Every structure is written in C-alpha cells, then in structure tokens.
C-alpha cells in the first residue's frame, strides 16, 4: 500500500500547484482589441471578463456592424483566455486533459 500513499501525496501536490496556477490566471489580465481598435476587451486568464471599451465614433456605425465586431472581439478574448489556461494546466498535468477545468 506504500504506492497508494505516494500516489496520494503526488495528487495533493498537483492539486496545490493547479490551485496556485488558477490563482495566477485569475490575476492575469489579457487585453484584446477588434474592429480596427474600436473595441477593447479585458479578460482574466480564467475567462472572467473584466472590461469593455468602445470608441465613441465607432458607435456611429451601422448597428449590425457594431454587433459583429463586438461579438468577434468577445470570441477572440475568450479563445485567448482558454488557450492561456490550457497552456498553464497542461504544464502541470503533462498534457492530460483534466475534466472540469475551464
């Protein structure tokens, strides 16, 4: 049963490292812009949106164009945050996908 105890300790260490990595990701802010710089989004490394700025002149454009540009920027920001999280976690798990993470 010594192997089980060692495995349990390794799992606890991995969990602690993952919690530390998640804390760092929550503090890291990624800035993404779109619509030719008219849309700016801030998102944490864990995918929590922190800010949205729109250029006032941009709001004079066609509403459909504005919606598409904002949506695309949101999707880009979400994708970058997910990649940042995946990269951080894969470094800890050796590339194994852990269910329930981001």
PDB file of N, CA and C in Angstrom:
ATOM      1  N   UNK A   1       0.803  -1.198   0.000  1.00  0.00           N
ATOM      2  CA  UNK A   1       0.000   0.000   0.000  1.00  0.00           C
ATOM      3  C   UNK A   1       0.849   1.267   0.000  1.00  0.00           C
ATOM      4  N   UNK A   2       2.167   1.105   0.086  1.00  0.00           N
ATOM      5  CA  UNK A   2       3.034   2.270   0.086  1.00  0.00           C
ATOM      6  C   UNK A   2       2.864   3.054  -1.209  1.00  0.00           C
ATOM      7  N   UNK A   3       2.649   2.384  -2.317  1.00  0.00           N
ATOM      8  CA  UNK A   3       2.471   3.045  -3.604  1.00  0.00           C
ATOM      9  C   UNK A   3       1.248   3.947  -3.624  1.00  0.00           C
ATOM     10  N   UNK A   4       0.193   3.550  -2.943  1.00  0.00           N
ATOM     11  CA  UNK A   4      -1.030   4.341  -2.899  1.00  0.00           C
ATOM     12  C   UNK A   4      -0.793   5.637  -2.127  1.00  0.00           C
ATOM     13  N   UNK A   5      -0.074   5.549  -1.017  1.00  0.00           N
ATOM     14  CA  UNK A   5       0.236   6.744  -0.230  1.00  0.00           C
ATOM     15  C   UNK A   5       1.073   7.729  -1.025  1.00  0.00           C
ATOM     16  N   UNK A   6       2.044   7.203  -1.748  1.00  0.00           N
ATOM     17  CA  UNK A   6       2.900   8.064  -2.582  1.00  0.00           C
ATOM     18  C   UNK A   6       2.081   8.715  -3.686  1.00  0.00           C
ATOM     19  N   UNK A   7       1.196   7.954  -4.287  1.00  0.00           N
ATOM     20  CA  UNK A   7       0.335   8.476  -5.346  1.00  0.00           C
ATOM     21  C   UNK A   7      -0.590   9.559  -4.804  1.00  0.00           C
ATOM     22  N   UNK A   8      -1.098   9.354  -3.605  1.00  0.00           N
ATOM     23  CA  UNK A   8      -1.986  10.334  -2.978  1.00  0.00           C
ATOM     24  C   UNK A   8      -1.237  11.642  -2.711  1.00  0.00           C
ATOM     25  N   UNK A   9       0.002  11.535  -2.230  1.00  0.00           N
ATOM     26  CA  UNK A   9       0.809  12.732  -1.980  1.00  0.00           C
ATOM     27  C   UNK A   9       1.093  13.478  -3.283  1.00  0.00           C
ATOM     28  N   UNK A  10       1.386  12.733  -4.345  1.00  0.00           N
ATOM     29  CA  UNK A  10       1.625  13.361  -5.644  1.00  0.00           C
ATOM     30  C   UNK A  10       0.368  14.070  -6.134  1.00  0.00           C
ATOM     31  N   UNK A  11      -0.784  13.461  -5.941  1.00  0.00           N
ATOM     32  CA  UNK A  11      -2.049  14.074  -6.357  1.00  0.00           C
ATOM     33  C   UNK A  11      -2.318  15.343  -5.561  1.00  0.00           C
ATOM     34  N   UNK A  12      -2.005  15.326  -4.274  1.00  0.00           N
ATOM     35  CA  UNK A  12      -2.197  16.512  -3.445  1.00  0.00           C
ATOM     36  C   UNK A  12      -1.271  17.644  -3.883  1.00  0.00           C
ATOM     37  N   UNK A  13      -0.025  17.306  -4.218  1.00  0.00           N
ATOM     38  CA  UNK A  13       0.920  18.317  -4.702  1.00  0.00           C
ATOM     39  C   UNK A  13       0.439  18.904  -6.024  1.00  0.00           C
ATOM     40  N   UNK A  14      -0.055  18.037  -6.914  1.00  0.00           N
ATOM     41  CA  UNK A  14      -0.557  18.514  -8.203  1.00  0.00           C
ATOM     42  C   UNK A  14      -1.758  19.427  -7.992  1.00  0.00           C
ATOM     43  N   UNK A  15      -2.632  19.049  -7.080  1.00  0.00           N
ATOM     44  CA  UNK A  15      -3.808  19.883  -6.804  1.00  0.00           C
ATOM     45  C   UNK A  15      -3.384  21.250  -6.281  1.00  0.00           C
ATOM     46  N   UNK A  16      -2.399  21.281  -5.397  1.00  0.00           N
ATOM     47  CA  UNK A  16      -1.914  22.543  -4.853  1.00  0.00           C
ATOM     48  C   UNK A  16      -1.310  23.402  -5.965  1.00  0.00           C
ATOM     49  N   UNK A  17      -0.533  22.790  -6.846  1.00  0.00           N
ATOM     50  CA  UNK A  17       0.069  23.538  -7.956  1.00  0.00           C
ATOM     51  C   UNK A  17      -0.999  24.057  -8.911  1.00  0.00           C
ATOM     52  N   UNK A  18      -2.044  23.262  -9.121  1.00  0.00           N
ATOM     53  CA  UNK A  18      -3.124  23.693 -10.003  1.00  0.00           C
ATOM     54  C   UNK A  18      -3.875  24.875  -9.391  1.00  0.00           C
ATOM     55  N   UNK A  19      -4.103  24.827  -8.085  1.00  0.00           N
ATOM     56  CA  UNK A  19      -4.782  25.938  -7.413  1.00  0.00           C
ATOM     57  C   UNK A  19      -3.941  27.207  -7.499  1.00  0.00           C
ATOM     58  N   UNK A  20      -2.619  27.062  -7.346  1.00  0.00           N
ATOM     59  CA  UNK A  20      -1.729  28.216  -7.464  1.00  0.00           C
ATOM     60  C   UNK A  20      -1.762  28.780  -8.881  1.00  0.00           C
ATOM     61  N   UNK A  21      -1.745  27.893  -9.871  1.00  0.00           N
ATOM     62  CA  UNK A  21      -1.795  28.332 -11.271  1.00  0.00           C
ATOM     63  C   UNK A  21      -3.114  29.043 -11.565  1.00  0.00           C
ATOM     64  N   UNK A  22      -4.213  28.524 -11.033  1.00  0.00           N
ATOM     65  CA  UNK A  22      -5.515  29.154 -11.254  1.00  0.00           C
ATOM     66  C   UNK A  22      -5.578  30.524 -10.598  1.00  0.00           C
ATOM     67  N   UNK A  23      -4.963  30.664  -9.430  1.00  0.00           N
ATOM     68  CA  UNK A  23      -4.930  31.970  -8.762  1.00  0.00           C
ATOM     69  C   UNK A  23      -4.143  32.973  -9.614  1.00  0.00           C
ATOM     70  N   UNK A  24      -3.026  32.526 -10.164  1.00  0.00           N
ATOM     71  CA  UNK A  24      -2.242  33.406 -11.036  1.00  0.00           C
ATOM     72  C   UNK A  24      -3.025  33.777 -12.292  1.00  0.00           C
ATOM     73  N   UNK A  25      -3.730  32.806 -12.866  1.00  0.00           N
ATOM     74  CA  UNK A  25      -4.536  33.081 -14.062  1.00  0.00           C
ATOM     75  C   UNK A  25      -5.647  34.089 -13.766  1.00  0.00           C
ATOM     76  N   UNK A  26      -6.213  34.014 -12.575  1.00  0.00           N
ATOM     77  CA  UNK A  26      -7.300  34.936 -12.251  1.00  0.00           C
ATOM     78  C   UNK A  26      -6.792  36.367 -12.112  1.00  0.00           C
ATOM     79  N   UNK A  27      -5.505  36.520 -11.786  1.00  0.00           N
ATOM     80  CA  UNK A  27      -4.913  37.850 -11.645  1.00  0.00           C
ATOM     81  C   UNK A  27      -4.376  38.396 -12.969  1.00  0.00           C
ATOM     82  N   UNK A  28      -4.085  37.506 -13.907  1.00  0.00           N
ATOM     83  CA  UNK A  28      -3.517  37.932 -15.188  1.00  0.00           C
ATOM     84  C   UNK A  28      -4.615  38.497 -16.089  1.00  0.00           C
ATOM     85  N   UNK A  29      -4.377  39.683 -16.613  1.00  0.00           N
ATOM     86  CA  UNK A  29      -5.353  40.329 -17.489  1.00  0.00           C
ATOM     87  C   UNK A  29      -4.831  40.319 -18.922  1.00  0.00           C
ATOM     88  N   UNK A  30      -5.678  39.835 -19.821  1.00  0.00           N
ATOM     89  CA  UNK A  30      -5.365  39.787 -21.240  1.00  0.00           C
ATOM     90  C   UNK A  30      -6.198  40.869 -21.911  1.00  0.00           C
ATOM     91  N   UNK A  31      -5.559  41.697 -22.716  1.00  0.00           N
ATOM     92  CA  UNK A  31      -6.281  42.744 -23.440  1.00  0.00           C
ATOM     93  C   UNK A  31      -6.369  42.355 -24.914  1.00  0.00           C
ATOM     94  N   UNK A  32      -7.574  42.415 -25.445  1.00  0.00           N
ATOM     95  CA  UNK A  32      -7.828  42.046 -26.835  1.00  0.00           C
ATOM     96  C   UNK A  32      -8.598  43.182 -27.485  1.00  0.00           C
ATOM     97  N   UNK A  33      -8.174  43.553 -28.691  1.00  0.00           N
ATOM     98  CA  UNK A  33      -8.911  44.602 -29.398  1.00  0.00           C
ATOM     99  C   UNK A  33      -9.383  44.073 -30.740  1.00  0.00           C
ATOM    100  N   UNK A  34     -10.426  44.700 -31.244  1.00  0.00           N
ATOM    101  CA  UNK A  34     -11.002  44.304 -32.519  1.00  0.00           C
ATOM    102  C   UNK A  34     -11.683  45.495 -33.166  1.00  0.00           C
ATOM    103  N   UNK A  35     -12.269  45.259 -34.321  1.00  0.00           N
ATOM    104  CA  UNK A  35     -12.953  46.332 -35.034  1.00  0.00           C
ATOM    105  C   UNK A  35     -12.012  47.471 -35.372  1.00  0.00           C
ATOM    106  N   UNK A  36     -10.780  47.112 -35.738  1.00  0.00           N
ATOM    107  CA  UNK A  36      -9.801  48.138 -36.071  1.00  0.00           C
ATOM    108  C   UNK A  36      -9.373  48.957 -34.862  1.00  0.00           C
ATOM    109  N   UNK A  37      -9.464  48.357 -33.676  1.00  0.00           N
ATOM    110  CA  UNK A  37      -9.084  49.049 -32.446  1.00  0.00           C
ATOM    111  C   UNK A  37     -10.237  49.765 -31.769  1.00  0.00           C
ATOM    112  N   UNK A  38     -11.425  49.694 -32.353  1.00  0.00           N
ATOM    113  CA  UNK A  38     -12.584  50.389 -31.795  1.00  0.00           C
ATOM    114  C   UNK A  38     -13.203  49.659 -30.602  1.00  0.00           C
ATOM    115  N   UNK A  39     -12.907  48.350 -30.481  1.00  0.00           N
ATOM    116  CA  UNK A  39     -13.437  47.540 -29.397  1.00  0.00           C
ATOM    117  C   UNK A  39     -12.250  47.009 -28.597  1.00  0.00           C
ATOM    118  N   UNK A  40     -12.305  47.181 -27.296  1.00  0.00           N
ATOM    119  CA  UNK A  40     -11.237  46.691 -26.427  1.00  0.00           C
ATOM    120  C   UNK A  40     -11.855  45.920 -25.269  1.00  0.00           C
ATOM    121  N   UNK A  41     -11.345  44.702 -25.062  1.00  0.00           N
ATOM    122  CA  UNK A  41     -11.870  43.844 -24.006  1.00  0.00           C
ATOM    123  C   UNK A  41     -10.726  43.405 -23.113  1.00  0.00           C
ATOM    124  N   UNK A  42     -10.997  43.397 -21.808  1.00  0.00           N
ATOM    125  CA  UNK A  42     -10.056  42.857 -20.833  1.00  0.00           C
ATOM    126  C   UNK A  42     -10.690  41.610 -20.238  1.00  0.00           C
ATOM    127  N   UNK A  43      -9.899  40.534 -20.171  1.00  0.00           N
ATOM    128  CA  UNK A  43     -10.381  39.260 -19.652  1.00  0.00           C
ATOM    129  C   UNK A  43      -9.269  38.632 -18.824  1.00  0.00           C
ATOM    130  N   UNK A  44      -9.637  37.956 -17.748  1.00  0.00           N
ATOM    131  CA  UNK A  44      -8.626  37.290 -16.929  1.00  0.00           C
ATOM    132  C   UNK A  44      -8.211  35.988 -17.614  1.00  0.00           C
ATOM    133  N   UNK A  45      -7.109  35.427 -17.150  1.00  0.00           N
ATOM    134  CA  UNK A  45      -6.638  34.152 -17.688  1.00  0.00           C
ATOM    135  C   UNK A  45      -7.592  33.009 -17.409  1.00  0.00           C
ATOM    136  N   UNK A  46      -8.537  33.216 -16.495  1.00  0.00           N
ATOM    137  CA  UNK A  46      -9.546  32.202 -16.211  1.00  0.00           C
ATOM    138  C   UNK A  46     -10.839  32.424 -16.991  1.00  0.00           C
ATOM    139  N   UNK A  47     -10.868  33.474 -17.817  1.00  0.00           N
ATOM    140  CA  UNK A  47     -12.039  33.697 -18.649  1.00  0.00           C
ATOM    141  C   UNK A  47     -13.072  34.626 -18.068  1.00  0.00           C
ATOM    142  N   UNK A  48     -12.742  35.332 -17.005  1.00  0.00           N
ATOM    143  CA  UNK A  48     -13.675  36.284 -16.414  1.00  0.00           C
ATOM    144  C   UNK A  48     -13.484  37.644 -17.087  1.00  0.00           C
ATOM    145  N   UNK A  49     -14.553  38.162 -17.682  1.00  0.00           N
ATOM    146  CA  UNK A  49     -14.466  39.443 -18.371  1.00  0.00           C
ATOM    147  C   UNK A  49     -14.321  40.560 -17.349  1.00  0.00           C
ATOM    148  N   UNK A  50     -13.352  41.439 -17.590  1.00  0.00           N
ATOM    149  CA  UNK A  50     -13.028  42.500 -16.645  1.00  0.00           C
ATOM    150  C   UNK A  50     -13.347  43.894 -17.176  1.00  0.00           C
ATOM    151  N   UNK A  51     -13.481  44.037 -18.480  1.00  0.00           N
ATOM    152  CA  UNK A  51     -13.765  45.362 -19.008  1.00  0.00           C
ATOM    153  C   UNK A  51     -14.075  45.341 -20.489  1.00  0.00           C
ATOM    154  N   UNK A  52     -14.827  46.351 -20.912  1.00  0.00           N
ATOM    155  CA  UNK A  52     -15.188  46.533 -22.313  1.00  0.00           C
ATOM    156  C   UNK A  52     -15.173  48.027 -22.604  1.00  0.00           C
ATOM    157  N   UNK A  53     -14.449  48.410 -23.635  1.00  0.00           N
ATOM    158  CA  UNK A  53     -14.441  49.804 -24.051  1.00  0.00           C
ATOM    159  C   UNK A  53     -14.752  49.880 -25.534  1.00  0.00           C
ATOM    160  N   UNK A  54     -15.585  50.856 -25.865  1.00  0.00           N
ATOM    161  CA  UNK A  54     -15.951  51.096 -27.261  1.00  0.00           C
ATOM    162  C   UNK A  54     -15.598  52.531 -27.613  1.00  0.00           C
ATOM    163  N   UNK A  55     -14.983  52.709 -28.764  1.00  0.00           N
ATOM    164  CA  UNK A  55     -14.665  54.049 -29.251  1.00  0.00           C
ATOM    165  C   UNK A  55     -15.991  54.753 -29.562  1.00  0.00           C
ATOM    166  N   UNK A  56     -16.195  55.948 -29.034  1.00  0.00           N
ATOM    167  CA  UNK A  56     -17.467  56.660 -29.274  1.00  0.00           C
ATOM    168  C   UNK A  56     -17.771  56.867 -30.764  1.00  0.00           C
ATOM    169  N   UNK A  57     -16.761  57.110 -31.577  1.00  0.00           N
ATOM    170  CA  UNK A  57     -17.006  57.274 -33.021  1.00  0.00           C
ATOM    171  C   UNK A  57     -17.479  55.968 -33.654  1.00  0.00           C
ATOM    172  N   UNK A  58     -17.020  54.852 -33.112  1.00  0.00           N
ATOM    173  CA  UNK A  58     -17.408  53.537 -33.607  1.00  0.00           C
ATOM    174  C   UNK A  58     -18.909  53.317 -33.433  1.00  0.00           C
ATOM    175  N   UNK A  59     -19.480  53.887 -32.382  1.00  0.00           N
ATOM    176  CA  UNK A  59     -20.908  53.705 -32.102  1.00  0.00           C
ATOM    177  C   UNK A  59     -21.801  54.401 -33.121  1.00  0.00           C
ATOM    178  N   UNK A  60     -21.213  55.222 -33.980  1.00  0.00           N
ATOM    179  CA  UNK A  60     -21.980  55.885 -35.043  1.00  0.00           C
ATOM    180  C   UNK A  60     -22.141  54.989 -36.270  1.00  0.00           C
ATOM    181  N   UNK A  61     -21.445  53.851 -36.261  1.00  0.00           N
ATOM    182  CA  UNK A  61     -21.508  52.914 -37.379  1.00  0.00           C
ATOM    183  C   UNK A  61     -22.846  52.164 -37.389  1.00  0.00           C
ATOM    184  N   UNK A  62     -23.025  51.351 -38.419  1.00  0.00           N
ATOM    185  CA  UNK A  62     -24.199  50.507 -38.558  1.00  0.00           C
ATOM    186  C   UNK A  62     -24.309  49.559 -37.365  1.00  0.00           C
ATOM    187  N   UNK A  63     -25.464  49.479 -36.715  1.00  0.00           N
ATOM    188  CA  UNK A  63     -25.616  48.626 -35.530  1.00  0.00           C
ATOM    189  C   UNK A  63     -25.221  47.163 -35.765  1.00  0.00           C
ATOM    190  N   UNK A  64     -25.534  46.640 -36.934  1.00  0.00           N
ATOM    191  CA  UNK A  64     -25.176  45.246 -37.224  1.00  0.00           C
ATOM    192  C   UNK A  64     -23.652  45.082 -37.267  1.00  0.00           C
ATOM    193  N   UNK A  65     -22.966  46.044 -37.859  1.00  0.00           N
ATOM    194  CA  UNK A  65     -21.501  46.016 -37.919  1.00  0.00           C
ATOM    195  C   UNK A  65     -20.909  46.090 -36.513  1.00  0.00           C
ATOM    196  N   UNK A  66     -21.472  46.956 -35.670  1.00  0.00           N
ATOM    197  CA  UNK A  66     -21.007  47.095 -34.287  1.00  0.00           C
ATOM    198  C   UNK A  66     -21.179  45.768 -33.552  1.00  0.00           C
ATOM    199  N   UNK A  67     -22.352  45.169 -33.683  1.00  0.00           N
ATOM    200  CA  UNK A  67     -22.631  43.892 -33.016  1.00  0.00           C
ATOM    201  C   UNK A  67     -21.656  42.815 -33.445  1.00  0.00           C
ATOM    202  N   UNK A  68     -21.409  42.720 -34.744  1.00  0.00           N
ATOM    203  CA  UNK A  68     -20.486  41.704 -35.258  1.00  0.00           C
ATOM    204  C   UNK A  68     -19.070  41.927 -34.737  1.00  0.00           C
ATOM    205  N   UNK A  69     -18.621  43.184 -34.708  1.00  0.00           N
ATOM    206  CA  UNK A  69     -17.271  43.495 -34.242  1.00  0.00           C
ATOM    207  C   UNK A  69     -17.123  43.198 -32.751  1.00  0.00           C
ATOM    208  N   UNK A  70     -18.130  43.556 -31.969  1.00  0.00           N
ATOM    209  CA  UNK A  70     -18.084  43.289 -30.525  1.00  0.00           C
ATOM    210  C   UNK A  70     -18.102  41.790 -30.270  1.00  0.00           C
ATOM    211  N   UNK A  71     -18.991  41.073 -30.940  1.00  0.00           N
ATOM    212  CA  UNK A  71     -19.081  39.623 -30.764  1.00  0.00           C
ATOM    213  C   UNK A  71     -17.776  38.941 -31.150  1.00  0.00           C
ATOM    214  N   UNK A  72     -17.190  39.334 -32.261  1.00  0.00           N
ATOM    215  CA  UNK A  72     -15.931  38.724 -32.694  1.00  0.00           C
ATOM    216  C   UNK A  72     -14.818  38.990 -31.680  1.00  0.00           C
ATOM    217  N   UNK A  73     -14.777  40.181 -31.126  1.00  0.00           N
ATOM    218  CA  UNK A  73     -13.756  40.517 -30.142  1.00  0.00           C
ATOM    219  C   UNK A  73     -13.957  39.720 -28.856  1.00  0.00           C
ATOM    220  N   UNK A  74     -15.203  39.541 -28.458  1.00  0.00           N
ATOM    221  CA  UNK A  74     -15.503  38.716 -27.281  1.00  0.00           C
ATOM    222  C   UNK A  74     -15.050  37.277 -27.517  1.00  0.00           C
ATOM    223  N   UNK A  75     -15.343  36.742 -28.694  1.00  0.00           N
ATOM    224  CA  UNK A  75     -14.934  35.378 -29.014  1.00  0.00           C
ATOM    225  C   UNK A  75     -13.412  35.251 -29.018  1.00  0.00           C
ATOM    226  N   UNK A  76     -12.718  36.239 -29.586  1.00  0.00           N
ATOM    227  CA  UNK A  76     -11.250  36.222 -29.607  1.00  0.00           C
ATOM    228  C   UNK A  76     -10.684  36.264 -28.191  1.00  0.00           C
ATOM    229  N   UNK A  77     -11.262  37.116 -27.348  1.00  0.00           N
ATOM    230  CA  UNK A  77     -10.790  37.238 -25.969  1.00  0.00           C
ATOM    231  C   UNK A  77     -11.000  35.924 -25.212  1.00  0.00           C
ATOM    232  N   UNK A  78     -12.166  35.328 -25.381  1.00  0.00           N
ATOM    233  CA  UNK A  78     -12.471  34.071 -24.716  1.00  0.00           C
ATOM    234  C   UNK A  78     -11.509  32.973 -25.173  1.00  0.00           C
ATOM    235  N   UNK A  79     -11.231  32.928 -26.460  1.00  0.00           N
ATOM    236  CA  UNK A  79     -10.308  31.934 -27.013  1.00  0.00           C
ATOM    237  C   UNK A  79      -8.896  32.121 -26.454  1.00  0.00           C
ATOM    238  N   UNK A  80      -8.436  33.356 -26.361  1.00  0.00           N
ATOM    239  CA  UNK A  80      -7.093  33.618 -25.827  1.00  0.00           C
ATOM    240  C   UNK A  80      -7.009  33.245 -24.351  1.00  0.00           C
ATOM    241  N   UNK A  81      -8.050  33.532 -23.587  1.00  0.00           N
ATOM    242  CA  UNK A  81      -8.062  33.168 -22.172  1.00  0.00           C
ATOM    243  C   UNK A  81      -8.053  31.651 -22.008  1.00  0.00           C
ATOM    244  N   UNK A  82      -8.824  30.953 -22.825  1.00  0.00           N
ATOM    245  CA  UNK A  82      -8.862  29.492 -22.760  1.00  0.00           C
ATOM    246  C   UNK A  82      -7.506  28.908 -23.103  1.00  0.00           C
ATOM    247  N   UNK A  83      -6.856  29.443 -24.129  1.00  0.00           N
ATOM    248  CA  UNK A  83      -5.535  28.950 -24.510  1.00  0.00           C
ATOM    249  C   UNK A  83      -4.538  29.185 -23.388  1.00  0.00           C
ATOM    250  N   UNK A  84      -4.593  30.354 -22.765  1.00  0.00           N
ATOM    251  CA  UNK A  84      -3.691  30.678 -21.659  1.00  0.00           C
ATOM    252  C   UNK A  84      -3.902  29.684 -20.518  1.00  0.00           C
ATOM    253  N   UNK A  85      -5.162  29.406 -20.197  1.00  0.00           N
ATOM    254  CA  UNK A  85      -5.489  28.458 -19.139  1.00  0.00           C
ATOM    255  C   UNK A  85      -5.046  27.044 -19.508  1.00  0.00           C
ATOM    256  N   UNK A  86      -5.343  26.628 -20.729  1.00  0.00           N
ATOM    257  CA  UNK A  86      -4.951  25.289 -21.190  1.00  0.00           C
ATOM    258  C   UNK A  86      -3.440  25.120 -21.131  1.00  0.00           C
ATOM    259  N   UNK A  87      -2.699  26.141 -21.573  1.00  0.00           N
ATOM    260  CA  UNK A  87      -1.239  26.071 -21.558  1.00  0.00           C
ATOM    261  C   UNK A  87      -0.718  25.937 -20.129  1.00  0.00           C
ATOM    262  N   UNK A  88      -1.281  26.710 -19.212  1.00  0.00           N
ATOM    263  CA  UNK A  88      -0.845  26.665 -17.816  1.00  0.00           C
ATOM    264  C   UNK A  88      -1.145  25.302 -17.196  1.00  0.00           C
ATOM    265  N   UNK A  89      -2.325  24.770 -17.468  1.00  0.00           N
ATOM    266  CA  UNK A  89      -2.708  23.495 -16.876  1.00  0.00           C
ATOM    267  C   UNK A  89      -1.975  22.323 -17.515  1.00  0.00           C
ATOM    268  N   UNK A  90      -1.724  22.389 -18.828  1.00  0.00           N
ATOM    269  CA  UNK A  90      -1.041  21.265 -19.479  1.00  0.00           C
ATOM    270  C   UNK A  90       0.400  21.153 -18.987  1.00  0.00           C
ATOM    271  N   UNK A  91       0.981  22.267 -18.567  1.00  0.00           N
ATOM    272  CA  UNK A  91       2.319  22.222 -17.993  1.00  0.00           C
ATOM    273  C   UNK A  91       2.329  21.469 -16.672  1.00  0.00           C
ATOM    274  N   UNK A  92       1.219  21.471 -15.967  1.00  0.00           N
ATOM    275  CA  UNK A  92       1.120  20.785 -14.681  1.00  0.00           C
ATOM    276  C   UNK A  92       0.681  19.337 -14.824  1.00  0.00           C
ATOM    277  N   UNK A  93      -0.130  19.065 -15.825  1.00  0.00           N
ATOM    278  CA  UNK A  93      -0.709  17.726 -15.966  1.00  0.00           C
ATOM    279  C   UNK A  93      -0.014  16.894 -17.032  1.00  0.00           C
ATOM    280  N   UNK A  94       1.038  17.416 -17.609  1.00  0.00           N
ATOM    281  CA  UNK A  94       1.750  16.677 -18.643  1.00  0.00           C
ATOM    282  C   UNK A  94       0.946  16.511 -19.910  1.00  0.00           C
ATOM    283  N   UNK A  95       0.026  17.435 -20.156  1.00  0.00           N
ATOM    284  CA  UNK A  95      -0.770  17.394 -21.378  1.00  0.00           C
ATOM    285  C   UNK A  95      -2.069  16.629 -21.245  1.00  0.00           C
ATOM    286  N   UNK A  96      -2.286  15.954 -20.100  1.00  0.00           N
ATOM    287  CA  UNK A  96      -3.546  15.237 -19.897  1.00  0.00           C
ATOM    288  C   UNK A  96      -4.659  16.246 -19.711  1.00  0.00           C
ATOM    289  N   UNK A  97      -5.801  16.008 -20.298  1.00  0.00           N
ATOM    290  CA  UNK A  97      -6.963  16.866 -20.089  1.00  0.00           C
ATOM    291  C   UNK A  97      -7.620  16.491 -18.765  1.00  0.00           C
ATOM    292  N   UNK A  98      -7.807  17.486 -17.912  1.00  0.00           N
ATOM    293  CA  UNK A  98      -8.442  17.243 -16.621  1.00  0.00           C
ATOM    294  C   UNK A  98      -9.894  17.706 -16.724  1.00  0.00           C
ATOM    295  N   UNK A  99     -10.842  16.814 -16.501  1.00  0.00           N
ATOM    296  CA  UNK A  99     -12.256  17.191 -16.601  1.00  0.00           C
ATOM    297  C   UNK A  99     -12.613  18.271 -15.582  1.00  0.00           C
ATOM    298  N   UNK A 100     -13.465  19.193 -16.013  1.00  0.00           N
ATOM    299  CA  UNK A 100     -13.961  20.222 -15.117  1.00  0.00           C
ATOM    300  C   UNK A 100     -13.107  21.459 -15.014  1.00  0.00           C
ATOM    301  N   UNK A 101     -12.022  21.517 -15.762  1.00  0.00           N
ATOM    302  CA  UNK A 101     -11.172  22.708 -15.728  1.00  0.00           C
ATOM    303  C   UNK A 101     -11.436  23.555 -16.937  1.00  0.00           C
ATOM    304  N   UNK A 102     -11.852  24.786 -16.700  1.00  0.00           N
ATOM    305  CA  UNK A 102     -12.115  25.833 -17.699  1.00  0.00           C
ATOM    306  C   UNK A 102     -12.805  25.312 -18.901  1.00  0.00           C
TER     307      UNK A 102
END
